[in-house]
Coordinates of C-alpha atoms and ligand atoms in Angstrom, one line a residue:
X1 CA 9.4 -0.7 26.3
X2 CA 9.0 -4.7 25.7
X3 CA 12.8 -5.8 24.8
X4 CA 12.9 -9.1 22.2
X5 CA 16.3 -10.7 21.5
X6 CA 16.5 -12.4 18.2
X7 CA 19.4 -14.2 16.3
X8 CA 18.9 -14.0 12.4
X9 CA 20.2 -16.4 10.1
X10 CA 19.7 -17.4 6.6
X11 CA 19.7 -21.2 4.7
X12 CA 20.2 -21.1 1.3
X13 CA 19.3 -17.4 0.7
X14 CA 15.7 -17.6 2.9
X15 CA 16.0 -16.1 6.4
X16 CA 14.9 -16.9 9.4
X17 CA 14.7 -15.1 12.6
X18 CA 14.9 -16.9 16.3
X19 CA 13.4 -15.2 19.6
X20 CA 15.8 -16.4 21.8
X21 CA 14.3 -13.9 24.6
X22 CA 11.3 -11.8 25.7
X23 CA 8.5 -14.4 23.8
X24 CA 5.6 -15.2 25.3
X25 CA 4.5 -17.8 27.9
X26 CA 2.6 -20.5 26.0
X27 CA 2.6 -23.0 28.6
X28 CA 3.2 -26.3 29.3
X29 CA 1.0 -28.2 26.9
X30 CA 2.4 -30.3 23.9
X31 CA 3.8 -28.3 20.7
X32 CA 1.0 -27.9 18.9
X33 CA -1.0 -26.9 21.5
X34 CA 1.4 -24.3 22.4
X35 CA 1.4 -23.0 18.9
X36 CA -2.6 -22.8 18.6
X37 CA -1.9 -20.6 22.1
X38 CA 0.3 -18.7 20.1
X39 CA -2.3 -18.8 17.1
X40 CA -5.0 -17.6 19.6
X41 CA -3.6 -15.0 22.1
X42 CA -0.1 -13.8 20.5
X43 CA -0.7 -12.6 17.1
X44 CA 0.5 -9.0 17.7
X45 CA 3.7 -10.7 19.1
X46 CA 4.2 -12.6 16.0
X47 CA 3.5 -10.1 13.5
X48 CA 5.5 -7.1 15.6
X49 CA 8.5 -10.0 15.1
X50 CA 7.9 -10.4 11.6
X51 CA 6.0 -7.9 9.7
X52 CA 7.2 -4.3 8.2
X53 CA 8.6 -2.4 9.6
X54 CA 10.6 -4.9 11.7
X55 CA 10.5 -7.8 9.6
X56 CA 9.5 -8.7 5.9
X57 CA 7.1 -11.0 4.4
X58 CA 9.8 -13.3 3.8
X59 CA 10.8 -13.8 7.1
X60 CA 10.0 -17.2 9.0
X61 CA 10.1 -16.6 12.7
X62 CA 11.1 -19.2 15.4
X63 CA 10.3 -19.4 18.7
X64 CA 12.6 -21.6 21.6
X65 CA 10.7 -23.3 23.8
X66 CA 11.2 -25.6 26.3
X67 CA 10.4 -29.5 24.5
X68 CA 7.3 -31.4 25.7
X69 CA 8.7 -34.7 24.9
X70 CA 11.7 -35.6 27.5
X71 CA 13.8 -37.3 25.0
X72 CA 14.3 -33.7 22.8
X73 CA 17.0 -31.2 23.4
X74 CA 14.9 -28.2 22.0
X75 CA 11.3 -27.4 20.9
X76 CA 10.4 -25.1 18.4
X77 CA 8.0 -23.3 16.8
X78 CA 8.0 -21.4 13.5
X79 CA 6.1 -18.9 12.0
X80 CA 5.5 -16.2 9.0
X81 CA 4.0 -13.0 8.2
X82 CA 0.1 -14.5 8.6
X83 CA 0.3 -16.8 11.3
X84 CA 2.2 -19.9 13.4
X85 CA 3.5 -22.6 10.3
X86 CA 3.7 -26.8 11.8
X87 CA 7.1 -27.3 10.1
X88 CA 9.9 -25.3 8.7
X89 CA 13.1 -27.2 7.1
X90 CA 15.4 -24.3 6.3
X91 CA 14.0 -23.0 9.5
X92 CA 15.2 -26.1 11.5
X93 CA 18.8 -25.6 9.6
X94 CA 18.9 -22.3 10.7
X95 CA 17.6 -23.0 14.1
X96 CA 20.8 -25.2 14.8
X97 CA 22.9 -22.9 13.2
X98 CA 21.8 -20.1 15.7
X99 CA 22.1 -23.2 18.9
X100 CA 25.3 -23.4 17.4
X101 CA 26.6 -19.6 17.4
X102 CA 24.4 -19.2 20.9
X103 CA 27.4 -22.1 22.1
X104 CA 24.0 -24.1 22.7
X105 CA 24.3 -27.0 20.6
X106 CA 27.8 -28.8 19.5
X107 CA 28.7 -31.0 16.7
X108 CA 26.7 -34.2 16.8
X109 CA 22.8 -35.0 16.9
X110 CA 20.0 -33.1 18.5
X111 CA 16.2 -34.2 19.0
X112 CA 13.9 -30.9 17.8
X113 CA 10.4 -31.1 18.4
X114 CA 7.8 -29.2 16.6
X115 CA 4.1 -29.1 16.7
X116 CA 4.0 -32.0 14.1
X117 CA 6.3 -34.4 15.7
X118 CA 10.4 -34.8 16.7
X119 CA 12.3 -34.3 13.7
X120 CA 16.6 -35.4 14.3
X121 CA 19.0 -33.0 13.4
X122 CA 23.2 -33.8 12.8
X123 CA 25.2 -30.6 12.8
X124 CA 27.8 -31.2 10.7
X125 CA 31.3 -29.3 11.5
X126 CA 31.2 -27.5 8.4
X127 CA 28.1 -25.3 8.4
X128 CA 25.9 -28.0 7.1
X129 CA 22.9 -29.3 8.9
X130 CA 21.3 -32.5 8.3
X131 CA 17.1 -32.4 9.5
X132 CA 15.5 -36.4 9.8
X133 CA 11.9 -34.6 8.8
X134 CA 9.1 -36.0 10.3
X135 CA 6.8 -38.9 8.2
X136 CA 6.0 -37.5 4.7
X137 CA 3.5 -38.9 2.4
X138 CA 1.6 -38.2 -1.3
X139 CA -1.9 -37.9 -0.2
X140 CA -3.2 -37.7 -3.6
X141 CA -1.4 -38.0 -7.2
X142 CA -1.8 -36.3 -10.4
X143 CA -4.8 -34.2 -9.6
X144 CA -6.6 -31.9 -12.2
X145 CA -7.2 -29.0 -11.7
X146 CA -8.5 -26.0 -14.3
X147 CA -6.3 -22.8 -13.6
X148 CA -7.9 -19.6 -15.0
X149 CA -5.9 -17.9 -17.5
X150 CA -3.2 -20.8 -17.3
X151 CA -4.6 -24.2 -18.7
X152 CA -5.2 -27.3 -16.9
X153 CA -2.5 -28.8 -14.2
X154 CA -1.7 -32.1 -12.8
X155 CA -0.7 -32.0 -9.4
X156 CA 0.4 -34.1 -6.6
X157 CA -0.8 -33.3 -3.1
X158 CA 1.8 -34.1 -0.8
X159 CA 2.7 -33.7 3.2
X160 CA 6.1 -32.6 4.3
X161 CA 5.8 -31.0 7.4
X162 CA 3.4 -28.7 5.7
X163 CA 0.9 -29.3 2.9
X164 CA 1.9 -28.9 -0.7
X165 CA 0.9 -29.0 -4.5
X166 CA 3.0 -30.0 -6.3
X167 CA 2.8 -28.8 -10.3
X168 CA 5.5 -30.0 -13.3
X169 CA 5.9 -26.6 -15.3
X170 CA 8.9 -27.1 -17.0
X171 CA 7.8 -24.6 -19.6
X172 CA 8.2 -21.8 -17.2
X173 CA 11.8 -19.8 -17.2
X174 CA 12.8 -20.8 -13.6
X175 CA 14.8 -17.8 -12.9
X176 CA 15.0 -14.6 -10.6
X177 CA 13.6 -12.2 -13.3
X178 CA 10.5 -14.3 -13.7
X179 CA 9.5 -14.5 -10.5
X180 CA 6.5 -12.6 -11.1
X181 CA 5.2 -14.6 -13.4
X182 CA 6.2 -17.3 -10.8
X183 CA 4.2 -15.5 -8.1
X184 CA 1.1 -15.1 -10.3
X185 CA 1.2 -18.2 -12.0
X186 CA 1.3 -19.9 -8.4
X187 CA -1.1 -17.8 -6.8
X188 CA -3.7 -18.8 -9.9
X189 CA -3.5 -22.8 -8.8
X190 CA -3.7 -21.8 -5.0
X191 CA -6.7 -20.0 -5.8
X192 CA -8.2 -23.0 -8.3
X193 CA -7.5 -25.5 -5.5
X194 CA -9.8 -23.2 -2.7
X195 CA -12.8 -22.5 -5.3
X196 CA -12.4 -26.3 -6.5
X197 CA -12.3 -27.1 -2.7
X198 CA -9.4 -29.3 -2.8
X199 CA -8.1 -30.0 0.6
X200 CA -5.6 -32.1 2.1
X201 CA -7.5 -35.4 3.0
X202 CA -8.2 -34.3 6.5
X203 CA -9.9 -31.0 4.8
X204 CA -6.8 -29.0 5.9
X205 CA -5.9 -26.2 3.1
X206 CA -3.1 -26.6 0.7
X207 CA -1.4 -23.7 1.8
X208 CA 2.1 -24.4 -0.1
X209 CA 2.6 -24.2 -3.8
X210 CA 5.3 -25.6 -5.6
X211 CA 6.9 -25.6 -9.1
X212 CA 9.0 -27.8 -10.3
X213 CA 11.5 -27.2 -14.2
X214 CA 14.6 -27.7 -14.8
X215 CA 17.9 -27.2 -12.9
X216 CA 20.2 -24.9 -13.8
X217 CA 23.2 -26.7 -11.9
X218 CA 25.1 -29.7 -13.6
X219 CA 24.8 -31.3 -10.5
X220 CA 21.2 -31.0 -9.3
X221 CA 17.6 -33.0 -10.4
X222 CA 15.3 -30.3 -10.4
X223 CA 14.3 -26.7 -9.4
X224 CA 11.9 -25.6 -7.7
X225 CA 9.6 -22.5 -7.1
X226 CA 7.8 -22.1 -3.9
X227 CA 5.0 -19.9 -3.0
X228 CA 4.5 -19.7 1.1
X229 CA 1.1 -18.9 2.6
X230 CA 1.2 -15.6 3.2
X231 CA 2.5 -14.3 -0.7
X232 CA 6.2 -14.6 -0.9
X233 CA 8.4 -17.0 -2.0
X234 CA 10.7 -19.2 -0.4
X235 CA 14.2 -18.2 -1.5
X236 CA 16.1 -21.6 -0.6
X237 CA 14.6 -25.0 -1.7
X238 CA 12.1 -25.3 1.2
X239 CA 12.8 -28.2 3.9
X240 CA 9.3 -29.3 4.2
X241 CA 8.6 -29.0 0.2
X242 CA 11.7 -30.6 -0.8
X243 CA 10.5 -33.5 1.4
X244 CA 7.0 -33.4 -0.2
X245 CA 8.9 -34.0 -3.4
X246 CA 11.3 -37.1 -2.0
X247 CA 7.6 -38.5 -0.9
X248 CA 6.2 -38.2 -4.6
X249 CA 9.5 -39.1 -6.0
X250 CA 9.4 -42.4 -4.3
X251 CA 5.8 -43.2 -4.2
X252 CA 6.8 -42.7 -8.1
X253 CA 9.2 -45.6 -7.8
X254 CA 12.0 -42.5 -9.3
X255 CA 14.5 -42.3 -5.6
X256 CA 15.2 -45.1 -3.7
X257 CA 16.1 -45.3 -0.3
X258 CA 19.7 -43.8 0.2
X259 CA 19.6 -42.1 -3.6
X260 CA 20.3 -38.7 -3.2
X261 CA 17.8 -36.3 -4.8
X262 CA 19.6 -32.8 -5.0
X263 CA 16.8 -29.6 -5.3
X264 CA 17.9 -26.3 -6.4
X265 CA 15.9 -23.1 -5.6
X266 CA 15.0 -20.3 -7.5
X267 CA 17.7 -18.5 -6.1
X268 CA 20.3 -20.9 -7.1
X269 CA 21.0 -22.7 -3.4
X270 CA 20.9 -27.1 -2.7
X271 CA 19.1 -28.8 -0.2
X272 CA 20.7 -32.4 -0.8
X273 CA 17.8 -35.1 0.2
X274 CA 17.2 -38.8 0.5
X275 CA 14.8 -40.9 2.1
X276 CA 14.6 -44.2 4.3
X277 CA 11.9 -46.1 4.4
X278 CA 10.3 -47.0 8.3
X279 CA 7.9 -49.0 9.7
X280 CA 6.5 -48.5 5.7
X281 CA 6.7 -44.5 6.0
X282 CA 8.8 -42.7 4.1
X283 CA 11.4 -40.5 6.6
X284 CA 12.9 -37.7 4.5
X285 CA 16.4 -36.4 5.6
X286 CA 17.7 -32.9 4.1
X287 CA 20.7 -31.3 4.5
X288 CA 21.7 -27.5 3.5
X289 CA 23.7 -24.5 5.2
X290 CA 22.9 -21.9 7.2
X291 CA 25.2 -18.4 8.2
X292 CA 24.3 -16.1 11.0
X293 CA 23.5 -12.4 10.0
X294 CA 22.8 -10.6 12.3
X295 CA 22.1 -10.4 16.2
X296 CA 20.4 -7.8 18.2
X297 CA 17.3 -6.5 20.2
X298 CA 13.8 -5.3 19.1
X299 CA 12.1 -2.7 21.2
X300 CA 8.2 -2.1 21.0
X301 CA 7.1 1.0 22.0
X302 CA 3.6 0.9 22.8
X303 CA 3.1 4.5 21.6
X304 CA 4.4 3.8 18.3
X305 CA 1.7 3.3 16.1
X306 CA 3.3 0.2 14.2
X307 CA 4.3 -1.1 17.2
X308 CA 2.6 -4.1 16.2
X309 CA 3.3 -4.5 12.7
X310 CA 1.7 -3.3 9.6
X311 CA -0.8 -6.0 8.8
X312 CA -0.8 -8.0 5.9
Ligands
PYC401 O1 11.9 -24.8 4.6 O2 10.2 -26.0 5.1 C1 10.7 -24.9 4.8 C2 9.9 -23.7 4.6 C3 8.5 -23.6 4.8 C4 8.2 -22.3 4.5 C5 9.4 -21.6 4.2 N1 10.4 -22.5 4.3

């Protein structure tokens, strides 16, 4: 019976789960070569961590590993219910929040580095984590794109950390009860962009969708609705997309450096951003809360039939 230890947490209402033992050996190469090892050989691993009936599809996953890069405390690398993601922002939060309970980490800044470059974090002595997100960017703005059984959207394409669309649908009821609608409506654009073979500039898929209406709290800009890759939705702002956003926002000439931009999810929780501009790149920093729910051990029982996960 293969034993896996894991630490799960949640930021802002979307969990994530961190093997802190009993992963497999990826090697020694950089971080994202590790996590196309991981892509390649480990998939069973990833989706018995993840998948039903251990996991969800909301789930993001996290793996420790030893840092490449001698000037980082801690390398990570996340993944969901299809496969290994390059960047996860509530994942980060919750990463240093489980450092944290683990007695790992203490108060003070930490170098993380992830398959697409060293983000900073600050763990803040309240709960709150701060993530310096890597170099984020509009590729493209105000794309158009027909949507079947929608109407025509403008979108922007942006990077974060991951690749995003980014749609203004204020029109849409932005709560809990519509998320349906939210799911299908997303799914529609996702599906418009592949047949209208819209990519990321490097010919990457836009694998993230995001909605954007109006905030329910008096004190934040925007909320936001975000479809992950593999068909759920991201229940807390999302790191990466929230930093796609800053990127549009300022390439908009809307958020200048040190303005804080405050998104709400669709579940009601804050990531607080802002950005800084470096060596002419925008550097998004967010900053939300993550709580520790739960700690324990998986066993897989090769003779179980699900031992591996149901696939998705
Ligand atoms: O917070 O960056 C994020 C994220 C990506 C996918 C789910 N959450």
């Amino acid at each position: 019976m293969k034993k896996v230890r894991i630490i799960d947490s949640h930021t802002g209402g979307e969990p994530t789960r961190v093997v802190i033992e009993g992963a497999p050996d990826l090697g020694e190469g950089s971080l994202d070569e590790r996590r196309d090892v991981f892509r390649r050989n480990h998939n069973a691993f990833r989706a018995a961590v993840i998948n039903e009936p251990r996991g969800n599809d909301v789930l993001i996953g996290a793996l420790l590993e030893k840092p490449h890069s001698d000037q980082c405390d801690h390398g990570v690398i996340f993944f969901n219910n299809i496969g290994p993601l390059n960047m996860c922002g509530h994942g980060t939060i919750g990463l240093l929040a489980t450092l944290r309970h683990l007695g790992r980490v203490e108060i003070g800044s930490h170098l993380i580095e992830t398959p697409v470059g060293i983000v900073k974090t600050t763990l803040h002595n309240d709960n709150e984590v701060s993530v310096r997100n890597v170099p984020s960017y509009r590729a493209k703005g105000k794309v158009k794109v027909k949507v079947p059984d929608f109407g025509t959207v403008h979108g922007d394409i942006a990077w974060g950390g991951n690749w995003f669309f980014l749609v203004e649908t204020p029109d849409l009821e932005f709560s809990l009860k519509n998320v349906d609608e939210l799911t299908a409506i997303s799914w529609r654009i996702r599906r418009a962009l592949e047949s209208n073979k819209i990519t990321s500039p490097t010919g990457a898929e836009i694998d993230h969708i995001e909605l954007f209406g109006p905030p329910a709290h008096l004190d934040a800009h925007s909320k936001n609705f975000i479809l992950c890759p593999g068909g759920a939705y991201d229940r807390s702002p999302c790191g990466t997309g929230t930093s796609a956003k800053l990127a549009c926002l300022h390439a908009d000439g809307k958020l200048q450096p040190g303005e804080i931009w405050r998104q709400e999810s669709i579940t009601g929780s804050i990531f607080e951003g802002s950005v800084e501009i470096e060596h002419t790149q925008v550097i998004p920093t967010i900053k939300g809360s993550a709580f520790i729910t739960g700690e324990g051990t998986l066993l897989l029982d090769e003779n179980d039939p699900f031992c591996w996960g149901i696939p998705t």
